[in-house]
Amino acid sequence: MMNDPHTPPGSQTGQASRARADLITSTSRLAFEIEAAERDDDRLTELRLRVRYHTEMAELMRLTPAWAAPVARVRDNRCGHLELLSTYALELAQLEGQG
């Protein structure tokens, strides 16, 4: 299969496009759920949601096709989500260990 010069590197198949769409929907929903947990002052639920959110955002960044110039930005965004995931997962494990 030849590479189309007009298609971004890593362009998605139908299945990958559906996976991206599902992640976009899920992360949007999770963002609202995080806000609700913050309002309810429910830190444990908030942390669980943040772990899921950043896990899914990192996966979404992995599946996001990008042209040569934005590749670094997508990679950096993914790394940022993975760092936040690590932070929230650690705090969640500490809180769950207290229970």
C-alpha atoms as one frame of an Amber mdcrd trajectory, in Angstrom:
protein
   0.000   0.000   0.000   1.458   3.367  -1.049   1.596   6.314   1.322  -0.633
   9.194   0.281   1.366  12.429   0.691  -1.866  14.217   1.631  -2.644  11.867
   4.512  -1.133  12.582   7.938   1.309   9.971   9.239  -0.477   7.243  11.145
  -3.820   8.005   9.477  -6.576   5.964  11.006  -8.554   2.996   9.780 -12.303
   2.875  10.367 -11.843   0.895  13.588  -9.216   3.296  14.937 -11.413   6.267
  13.999 -14.278   4.747  15.979 -11.949   4.156  18.931 -10.897   7.815  18.800
 -14.522   8.941  18.629 -15.396   6.758  21.631 -12.465   8.205  23.591 -13.504
  11.759  22.728 -17.021  11.065  23.992 -15.782   9.292  27.106 -13.230  11.954
  28.078 -15.806  14.696  27.617 -18.191  12.848  29.931 -15.420  12.207  32.453
 -14.546  15.921  32.528 -18.118  16.717  33.609 -18.069  13.910  36.174 -14.810
  15.270  37.610 -16.407  18.699  38.000 -19.367  17.134  39.805 -17.073  15.227
  42.178 -15.186  18.469  42.890 -18.461  20.249  43.707 -19.481  17.360  45.961
 -16.047  17.485  47.636 -15.657  13.747  46.957 -11.878  13.460  46.548 -11.796
   9.662  46.200 -14.311   9.671  43.338 -12.561  12.667  41.797  -9.217  10.847
  41.822 -10.713   7.689  40.324 -12.248   9.771  37.549  -9.020  11.705  36.966
  -7.076   8.436  36.636  -9.553   7.218  34.012  -9.591  10.618  32.263  -5.820
  10.876  31.904  -5.506   7.207  30.909  -8.023   7.753  28.121  -6.529  11.112
  27.086  -3.077   9.509  26.789  -4.598   6.792  24.596  -6.437   9.425  22.541
  -3.173  11.308  22.000  -1.540   8.031  20.925  -4.279   7.487  18.335  -4.292
  11.082  17.089  -2.767  11.404  13.649  -0.651  14.516  13.237   1.314  16.215
  10.518   5.068  16.506  11.013   4.961  19.915  12.757   2.328  19.074  15.426
   3.725  15.607  16.171   5.844  16.989  19.027   2.838  18.828  20.486   0.702
  15.661  20.454   3.586  13.682  21.998   4.060  16.350  24.671   0.317  16.399
  25.435   0.345  12.621  25.805   3.346  12.780  28.137   1.584  15.427  30.209
  -1.468  13.197  30.616   0.735  10.255  31.580   2.477  12.383  34.229  -0.852
  13.554  35.670  -2.136   9.972  35.562   0.835   8.879  37.650   0.267  11.660
  40.190  -3.452  10.977  40.583  -2.995   7.192  40.629  -0.469   7.517  43.447
  -2.759   9.760  45.513  -5.701   7.441  44.839  -3.691   4.405  45.971  -2.711
   6.246  49.156  -6.321   7.237  49.925  -7.670   3.779  49.144  -4.986   2.267
  51.360  -6.237   4.361  54.290  -9.738   2.855  54.113
